[in-house]
mmCIF file of C-alpha atoms in Angstrom:
data_model
loop_
_atom_site.group_PDB
_atom_site.id
_atom_site.type_symbol
_atom_site.label_atom_id
_atom_site.label_comp_id
_atom_site.label_asym_id
_atom_site.label_seq_id
_atom_site.Cartn_x
_atom_site.Cartn_y
_atom_site.Cartn_z
ATOM 1 C CA MET A 1 -3.880 20.557 -16.188
ATOM 2 C CA ALA A 2 -1.390 17.700 -16.007
ATOM 3 C CA LYS A 3 -0.822 14.773 -18.357
ATOM 4 C CA VAL A 4 -1.160 11.465 -16.535
ATOM 5 C CA THR A 5 -0.697 7.942 -17.848
ATOM 6 C CA CYS A 6 -2.698 5.368 -15.879
ATOM 7 C CA CYS A 7 -1.690 1.731 -16.315
ATOM 8 C CA GLY A 8 -4.683 -0.353 -15.328
ATOM 9 C CA CYS A 9 -8.395 0.384 -15.589
ATOM 10 C CA GLY A 10 -9.839 -2.323 -13.380
ATOM 11 C CA LEU A 11 -11.875 -2.053 -10.165
ATOM 12 C CA MET A 12 -9.516 0.417 -8.503
ATOM 13 C CA GLY A 13 -7.694 1.738 -11.563
ATOM 14 C CA SER A 14 -10.947 2.983 -13.089
ATOM 15 C CA ASN A 15 -11.597 5.002 -9.932
ATOM 16 C CA LEU A 16 -8.154 6.592 -10.184
ATOM 17 C CA VAL A 17 -8.793 7.487 -13.834
ATOM 18 C CA ASP A 18 -12.182 8.922 -12.912
ATOM 19 C CA ALA A 19 -10.708 11.054 -10.114
ATOM 20 C CA PHE A 20 -7.984 12.478 -12.365
ATOM 21 C CA MET A 21 -10.515 13.289 -15.068
ATOM 22 C CA ASN A 22 -12.900 14.891 -12.590
ATOM 23 C CA ALA A 23 -10.036 17.195 -11.641
ATOM 24 C CA GLY A 24 -9.571 18.188 -15.283
ATOM 25 C CA HIS A 25 -6.358 16.305 -16.041
ATOM 26 C CA ASP A 26 -5.429 14.843 -19.425
ATOM 27 C CA VAL A 27 -5.446 11.062 -18.916
ATOM 28 C CA THR A 28 -4.114 8.271 -21.101
ATOM 29 C CA ILE A 29 -5.254 4.766 -20.140
ATOM 30 C CA VAL A 30 -3.036 1.743 -20.731
ATOM 31 C CA ASP A 31 -4.923 -1.543 -20.451
ATOM 32 C CA LEU A 32 -5.332 -4.709 -22.482
ATOM 33 C CA ASN A 33 -9.107 -4.449 -21.992
ATOM 34 C CA GLU A 34 -10.209 -1.672 -24.336
ATOM 35 C CA GLN A 35 -13.818 -2.082 -23.252
ATOM 36 C CA ALA A 36 -12.955 -1.062 -19.698
ATOM 37 C CA ALA A 37 -11.470 2.188 -20.981
ATOM 38 C CA GLN A 38 -14.311 3.102 -23.343
ATOM 39 C CA PRO A 39 -16.482 5.018 -20.816
ATOM 40 C CA PHE A 40 -13.508 7.278 -20.098
ATOM 41 C CA VAL A 41 -12.537 7.588 -23.758
ATOM 42 C CA ALA A 42 -16.078 8.844 -24.366
ATOM 43 C CA ARG A 43 -15.322 11.563 -21.801
ATOM 44 C CA GLY A 44 -12.071 12.569 -23.485
ATOM 45 C CA ALA A 45 -9.429 10.149 -22.198
ATOM 46 C CA HIS A 46 -6.898 8.559 -24.552
ATOM 47 C CA TYR A 47 -6.347 4.806 -24.828
ATOM 48 C CA THR A 48 -3.534 2.462 -25.814
ATOM 49 C CA LYS A 49 -2.614 -1.121 -25.104
ATOM 50 C CA ASN A 50 1.094 -0.349 -24.874
ATOM 51 C CA LEU A 51 2.841 1.751 -22.240
ATOM 52 C CA ALA A 52 5.535 2.583 -24.797
ATOM 53 C CA ASP A 53 2.933 4.718 -26.587
ATOM 54 C CA ALA A 54 2.039 6.700 -23.451
ATOM 55 C CA LEU A 55 5.353 7.738 -21.924
ATOM 56 C CA GLU A 56 4.988 11.450 -22.692
ATOM 57 C CA ALA A 57 3.267 12.383 -19.443
ATOM 58 C CA ASP A 58 4.032 14.266 -16.254
ATOM 59 C CA PHE A 59 4.048 10.890 -14.554
ATOM 60 C CA ILE A 60 2.975 7.282 -14.973
ATOM 61 C CA LEU A 61 0.735 5.687 -12.360
ATOM 62 C CA SER A 62 0.331 1.927 -12.161
ATOM 63 C CA ASN A 63 -2.607 0.058 -10.658
ATOM 64 C CA LEU A 64 -2.360 -3.521 -11.873
ATOM 65 C CA PRO A 65 -3.412 -6.832 -10.286
ATOM 66 C CA ASN A 66 0.009 -7.811 -8.960
ATOM 67 C CA ASP A 67 3.744 -7.142 -8.961
ATOM 68 C CA LYS A 68 4.445 -9.756 -11.644
ATOM 69 C CA ILE A 69 2.244 -7.923 -14.146
ATOM 70 C CA VAL A 70 3.792 -4.536 -13.317
ATOM 71 C CA ARG A 71 7.242 -5.994 -13.854
ATOM 72 C CA SER A 72 6.269 -7.569 -17.178
ATOM 73 C CA VAL A 73 4.881 -4.241 -18.424
ATOM 74 C CA LEU A 74 8.066 -2.372 -17.495
ATOM 75 C CA GLU A 75 10.431 -5.028 -18.795
ATOM 76 C CA ALA A 76 8.653 -4.946 -22.175
ATOM 77 C CA LEU A 77 9.736 -1.315 -22.637
ATOM 78 C CA PRO A 78 12.857 -0.530 -24.692
ATOM 79 C CA LYS A 79 15.842 0.099 -22.439
ATOM 80 C CA GLY A 80 16.004 3.686 -21.207
ATOM 81 C CA SER A 81 12.297 4.352 -21.735
ATOM 82 C CA LEU A 82 11.853 5.476 -18.141
ATOM 83 C CA LYS A 83 14.770 7.920 -18.149
ATOM 84 C CA GLY A 84 13.645 11.074 -16.334
ATOM 85 C CA LYS A 85 10.125 9.660 -15.880
ATOM 86 C CA ILE A 86 8.265 9.520 -12.568
ATOM 87 C CA PHE A 87 6.680 6.128 -11.919
ATOM 88 C CA VAL A 88 4.034 5.900 -9.159
ATOM 89 C CA ASN A 89 3.189 2.317 -8.234
ATOM 90 C CA THR A 90 -0.101 1.775 -6.387
ATOM 91 C CA THR A 91 -0.093 -2.002 -6.901
ATOM 92 C CA SER A 92 -0.081 -3.770 -3.530
ATOM 93 C CA GLU A 93 3.251 -5.447 -2.801
ATOM 94 C CA VAL A 94 5.328 -6.802 0.045
ATOM 95 C CA PRO A 95 8.358 -4.663 0.956
ATOM 96 C CA SER A 96 10.888 -6.851 -0.866
ATOM 97 C CA ASP A 97 8.883 -6.453 -4.099
ATOM 98 C CA VAL A 98 8.804 -2.683 -3.581
ATOM 99 C CA LEU A 99 12.580 -2.547 -3.355
ATOM 100 C CA ALA A 100 12.953 -4.733 -6.433
ATOM 101 C CA MET A 101 10.537 -2.513 -8.374
ATOM 102 C CA GLN A 102 12.343 0.623 -7.230
ATOM 103 C CA LYS A 103 15.625 -0.864 -8.453
ATOM 104 C CA LEU A 104 14.108 -1.780 -11.819
ATOM 105 C CA VAL A 105 12.754 1.728 -12.381
ATOM 106 C CA GLU A 106 15.853 3.557 -11.170
ATOM 107 C CA GLU A 107 18.255 1.374 -13.153
ATOM 108 C CA ASP A 108 16.317 2.399 -16.257
ATOM 109 C CA GLY A 109 16.764 6.059 -15.310
ATOM 110 C CA GLY A 110 13.332 6.589 -13.769
ATOM 111 C CA ARG A 111 12.226 8.002 -10.428
ATOM 112 C CA TYR A 112 10.188 5.707 -8.193
ATOM 113 C CA ILE A 113 7.336 6.469 -5.800
ATOM 114 C CA ASP A 114 5.466 3.690 -4.004
ATOM 115 C CA SER A 115 1.876 4.285 -2.979
ATOM 116 C CA CYS A 116 -0.841 2.536 -0.997
ATOM 117 C CA ILE A 117 -4.546 3.220 -1.419
ATOM 118 C CA LEU A 118 -6.165 2.975 2.000
ATOM 119 C CA THR A 119 -9.782 3.593 1.031
ATOM 120 C CA TYR A 120 -12.389 1.682 -0.945
ATOM 121 C CA GLN A 121 -12.779 2.204 -4.684
ATOM 122 C CA GLY A 122 -15.722 4.603 -4.481
ATOM 123 C CA GLU A 123 -13.952 6.733 -1.896
ATOM 124 C CA VAL A 124 -11.060 7.790 -4.128
ATOM 125 C CA GLY A 125 -11.207 11.559 -4.459
ATOM 126 C CA PRO A 126 -9.973 14.822 -2.933
ATOM 127 C CA HIS A 127 -12.365 14.743 0.028
ATOM 128 C CA THR A 128 -12.756 11.059 0.883
ATOM 129 C CA GLY A 129 -9.633 9.305 -0.474
ATOM 130 C CA TYR A 130 -6.524 8.441 1.508
ATOM 131 C CA LEU A 131 -3.281 7.518 -0.240
ATOM 132 C CA LEU A 132 0.189 7.208 1.249
ATOM 133 C CA TYR A 133 3.425 7.721 -0.685
ATOM 134 C CA SER A 134 7.086 6.908 -0.036
ATOM 135 C CA GLY A 135 10.287 6.912 -2.061
ATOM 136 C CA ASP A 136 11.580 9.813 -4.158
ATOM 137 C CA LYS A 137 10.400 12.877 -2.225
ATOM 138 C CA ALA A 138 11.537 15.398 -4.831
ATOM 139 C CA ALA A 139 9.531 13.564 -7.485
ATOM 140 C CA PHE A 140 6.530 13.435 -5.155
ATOM 141 C CA GLU A 141 6.667 17.187 -4.601
ATOM 142 C CA GLU A 142 6.715 17.780 -8.363
ATOM 143 C CA ILE A 143 3.404 15.976 -8.869
ATOM 144 C CA GLN A 144 1.787 16.535 -5.469
ATOM 145 C CA ASP A 145 -0.773 18.992 -6.804
ATOM 146 C CA THR A 146 -1.959 16.467 -9.391
ATOM 147 C CA LEU A 147 -2.088 13.634 -6.853
ATOM 148 C CA ALA A 148 -4.481 15.807 -4.828
ATOM 149 C CA ALA A 149 -7.178 14.621 -7.259
ATOM 150 C CA LEU A 150 -7.030 11.221 -5.524
ATOM 151 C CA SER A 151 -6.762 12.376 -1.905
ATOM 152 C CA VAL A 152 -4.864 14.760 0.285
ATOM 153 C CA PRO A 153 -1.368 13.500 -0.620
ATOM 154 C CA VAL A 154 0.438 12.114 2.432
ATOM 155 C CA PHE A 155 4.175 11.404 2.147
ATOM 156 C CA CYS A 156 5.616 8.829 4.571
ATOM 157 C CA SER A 157 9.338 8.678 3.995
ATOM 158 C CA GLU A 158 12.130 9.268 1.526
ATOM 159 C CA SER A 159 14.538 7.093 3.500
ATOM 160 C CA THR A 160 12.820 3.916 2.317
ATOM 161 C CA ALA A 161 10.281 3.271 -0.425
ATOM 162 C CA VAL A 162 8.644 0.512 1.644
ATOM 163 C CA ALA A 163 7.232 2.905 4.256
ATOM 164 C CA ALA A 164 3.802 3.152 2.636
ATOM 165 C CA GLU A 165 3.563 -0.648 2.363
ATOM 166 C CA ILE A 166 4.464 -1.092 6.035
ATOM 167 C CA VAL A 167 1.595 1.171 7.052
ATOM 168 C CA ASP A 168 -0.730 -0.458 4.512
ATOM 169 C CA LEU A 169 -0.042 -3.907 5.928
ATOM 170 C CA VAL A 170 -1.167 -3.062 9.420
ATOM 171 C CA VAL A 171 -4.057 -0.809 8.379
ATOM 172 C CA ILE A 172 -5.598 -3.640 6.360
ATOM 173 C CA ALA A 173 -5.129 -6.008 9.275
ATOM 174 C CA ILE A 174 -6.679 -3.582 11.766
ATOM 175 C CA HIS A 175 -9.574 -3.018 9.413
ATOM 176 C CA TYR A 176 -10.369 -6.702 9.773
ATOM 177 C CA GLY A 177 -9.900 -6.633 13.532
ATOM 178 C CA TYR A 178 -6.358 -8.008 13.778
ATOM 179 C CA VAL A 179 -4.959 -5.486 16.220
ATOM 180 C CA TYR A 180 -1.962 -7.719 16.880
ATOM 181 C CA THR A 181 -0.513 -6.849 13.511
ATOM 182 C CA LEU A 182 0.328 -3.417 14.814
ATOM 183 C CA LEU A 183 3.372 -5.259 16.084
ATOM 184 C CA GLU A 184 3.964 -6.814 12.693
ATOM 185 C CA GLY A 185 4.270 -3.294 11.356
ATOM 186 C CA ILE A 186 6.894 -2.581 13.996
ATOM 187 C CA ALA A 187 8.730 -5.695 12.904
ATOM 188 C CA ARG A 188 8.718 -4.392 9.340
ATOM 189 C CA CYS A 189 9.989 -1.030 10.528
ATOM 190 C CA LYS A 190 12.930 -2.695 12.232
ATOM 191 C CA GLN A 191 13.596 -4.887 9.219
ATOM 192 C CA TYR A 192 13.652 -2.002 6.752
ATOM 193 C CA ASP A 193 14.982 0.775 9.021
ATOM 194 C CA TYR A 194 11.804 2.860 8.907
ATOM 195 C CA PRO A 195 11.416 5.043 12.047
ATOM 196 C CA ILE A 196 8.831 3.543 14.384
ATOM 197 C CA ASP A 197 7.634 6.949 15.559
ATOM 198 C CA LEU A 198 6.708 7.912 11.987
ATOM 199 C CA TYR A 199 4.943 4.578 11.533
ATOM 200 C CA ILE A 200 2.911 5.067 14.727
ATOM 201 C CA GLN A 201 2.016 8.584 13.617
ATOM 202 C CA GLN A 202 0.674 7.308 10.293
ATOM 203 C CA VAL A 203 -1.235 4.406 11.835
ATOM 204 C CA SER A 204 -2.729 6.617 14.534
ATOM 205 C CA HIS A 205 -3.985 8.972 11.858
ATOM 206 C CA MET A 206 -5.508 6.152 9.830
ATOM 207 C CA LEU A 207 -7.275 4.613 12.832
ATOM 208 C CA LYS A 208 -9.594 7.604 12.834
ATOM 209 C CA ALA A 209 -10.986 6.369 9.513
ATOM 210 C CA LEU A 210 -11.273 2.684 10.404
ATOM 211 C CA ALA A 211 -13.689 0.690 12.507
ATOM 212 C CA VAL A 212 -12.170 -2.194 14.476
ATOM 213 C CA SER A 213 -14.555 -5.105 13.954
ATOM 214 C CA SER A 214 -14.309 -6.617 17.437
ATOM 215 C CA GLU A 215 -14.084 -4.410 20.498
ATOM 216 C CA HIS A 216 -12.486 -7.156 22.597
ATOM 217 C CA HIS A 217 -9.386 -7.057 20.383
ATOM 218 C CA ALA A 218 -8.623 -3.544 21.495
ATOM 219 C CA LYS A 219 -9.298 -4.394 25.125
ATOM 220 C CA ALA A 220 -7.182 -7.537 25.079
ATOM 221 C CA LEU A 221 -3.974 -5.775 24.210
ATOM 222 C CA ASN A 222 -2.729 -2.282 25.012
ATOM 223 C CA VAL A 223 -0.324 -1.889 22.100
ATOM 224 C CA GLY A 224 0.841 1.543 23.189
ATOM 225 C CA ALA A 225 1.955 0.225 26.562
ATOM 226 C CA LEU A 226 3.649 -2.792 24.998
ATOM 227 C CA LEU A 227 5.836 -0.538 22.897
ATOM 228 C CA GLN A 228 7.584 0.492 26.082
ATOM 229 C CA GLN A 229 8.380 -3.096 27.094
ATOM 230 C CA ASP A 230 11.187 -5.479 26.178
ATOM 231 C CA GLU A 231 10.680 -8.259 23.639
ATOM 232 C CA LYS A 232 10.208 -11.023 26.244
ATOM 233 C CA THR A 233 7.465 -9.062 28.000
ATOM 234 C CA VAL A 234 5.766 -8.327 24.702
ATOM 235 C CA LEU A 235 5.741 -12.019 23.779
ATOM 236 C CA SER A 236 4.362 -13.069 27.140
ATOM 237 C CA THR A 237 1.683 -10.392 27.213
ATOM 238 C CA ILE A 238 0.404 -11.142 23.725
ATOM 239 C CA ASN A 239 0.298 -14.885 24.320
ATOM 240 C CA ASP A 240 -1.598 -14.398 27.587
ATOM 241 C CA ALA A 241 -4.028 -11.966 25.983
ATOM 242 C CA MET A 242 -4.729 -14.302 23.077
ATOM 243 C CA ALA A 243 -5.338 -17.245 25.375
ATOM 244 C CA ALA A 244 -7.576 -15.266 27.721
ATOM 245 C CA ALA A 245 -9.659 -13.750 24.942
ATOM 246 C CA GLY A 246 -9.999 -16.979 22.953
ATOM 247 C CA ILE A 247 -9.198 -14.923 19.891
ATOM 248 C CA ASP A 248 -9.402 -17.696 17.317
ATOM 249 C CA GLN A 249 -12.877 -18.669 18.455
ATOM 250 C CA ARG A 250 -14.170 -15.104 18.606
ATOM 251 C CA ILE A 251 -13.201 -13.807 15.185
ATOM 252 C CA ASN A 252 -16.129 -12.638 13.109
ATOM 253 C CA PRO A 253 -17.483 -15.860 11.481
ATOM 254 C CA GLN A 254 -17.510 -14.301 8.031
ATOM 255 C CA MET A 255 -13.879 -13.319 8.400
ATOM 256 C CA ARG A 256 -12.994 -16.882 9.391
ATOM 257 C CA LYS A 257 -14.310 -17.971 5.992
ATOM 258 C CA THR A 258 -12.318 -15.412 4.035
ATOM 259 C CA THR A 259 -8.916 -15.539 5.726
ATOM 260 C CA ASN A 260 -6.390 -18.301 5.187
ATOM 261 C CA ARG A 261 -4.780 -18.097 8.594
ATOM 262 C CA SER A 262 -5.753 -17.865 12.230
ATOM 263 C CA VAL A 263 -4.775 -14.867 14.303
ATOM 264 C CA ALA A 264 -2.374 -17.079 16.239
ATOM 265 C CA ASP A 265 -0.716 -18.200 13.029
ATOM 266 C CA HIS A 266 -0.597 -14.602 11.853
ATOM 267 C CA TYR A 267 1.132 -13.590 15.078
ATOM 268 C CA ASN A 268 3.697 -16.393 14.760
ATOM 269 C CA LYS A 269 4.536 -15.238 11.236
ATOM 270 C CA MET A 270 4.941 -11.707 12.566
ATOM 271 C CA MET A 271 7.497 -12.910 15.083
ATOM 272 C CA ASN A 272 9.380 -14.722 12.331
ATOM 273 C CA ILE A 273 9.566 -11.431 10.452
ATOM 274 C CA TYR A 274 10.821 -9.686 13.560
ATOM 275 C CA GLN A 275 13.517 -12.263 14.171
ATOM 276 C CA SER A 276 14.662 -12.892 10.602
ATOM 277 C CA ASN A 277 14.257 -11.873 6.976
ATOM 278 C CA TYR A 278 11.053 -13.860 6.587
ATOM 279 C CA GLU A 279 8.691 -12.600 3.874
ATOM 280 C CA TYR A 280 5.121 -13.531 2.978
#
């Protein structure tokens, strides 16, 4: 049995707590909303509003609404509080935020692991969950057996902590039918020096668990073949494919209501990332 501190007990955080407890681990919940933690406290979990009161654990796992909140929680700790501690961050972030968070943790003496949850809330667990990790590999290996409560632990890279986020970015996009963002992932790989072959391996594995919403997306663009081409050919091929398929007009109507950008706009932003240090 391991001791785990879980920061956040919201929609996803509560599922992480539940999975750890189902595996028999000793869990302390840190959340401002005591009511959210009560069902788990009734099952034997501990509760506190302050992370400073829950640092004595094998590792700390964060699942909070955004990077700003994670940072505020960590910065409220007395200096040196994270010395020797393993901090696993499952809060979704863009790569630049990951690097900033890694720096914050490591400068305080901690060890940083970034993680992406690539399944829905109810699917977290040893048989149905899928989480990716990148960052401090030695730290990951120390807690790998405990992380198995959430999913089969998959480690992306120790060369860069942003590896999991790069894969997460494109997996989310593919899930909604935006196959073109496979190339955005490649752009991220180039930007952050993450090996493209490892990225393709991870994405290929994840595609087995995802359903592409529109079959014509896959037919319009052979991403595998494009990887062998030069940049000019890639640009031309994608533009032709988008025009021929009428992508913007053929997106699932419901998705058109819930996304704030067209596929064409998304592609243009991807190229900006490829050509510069553009961030979302």
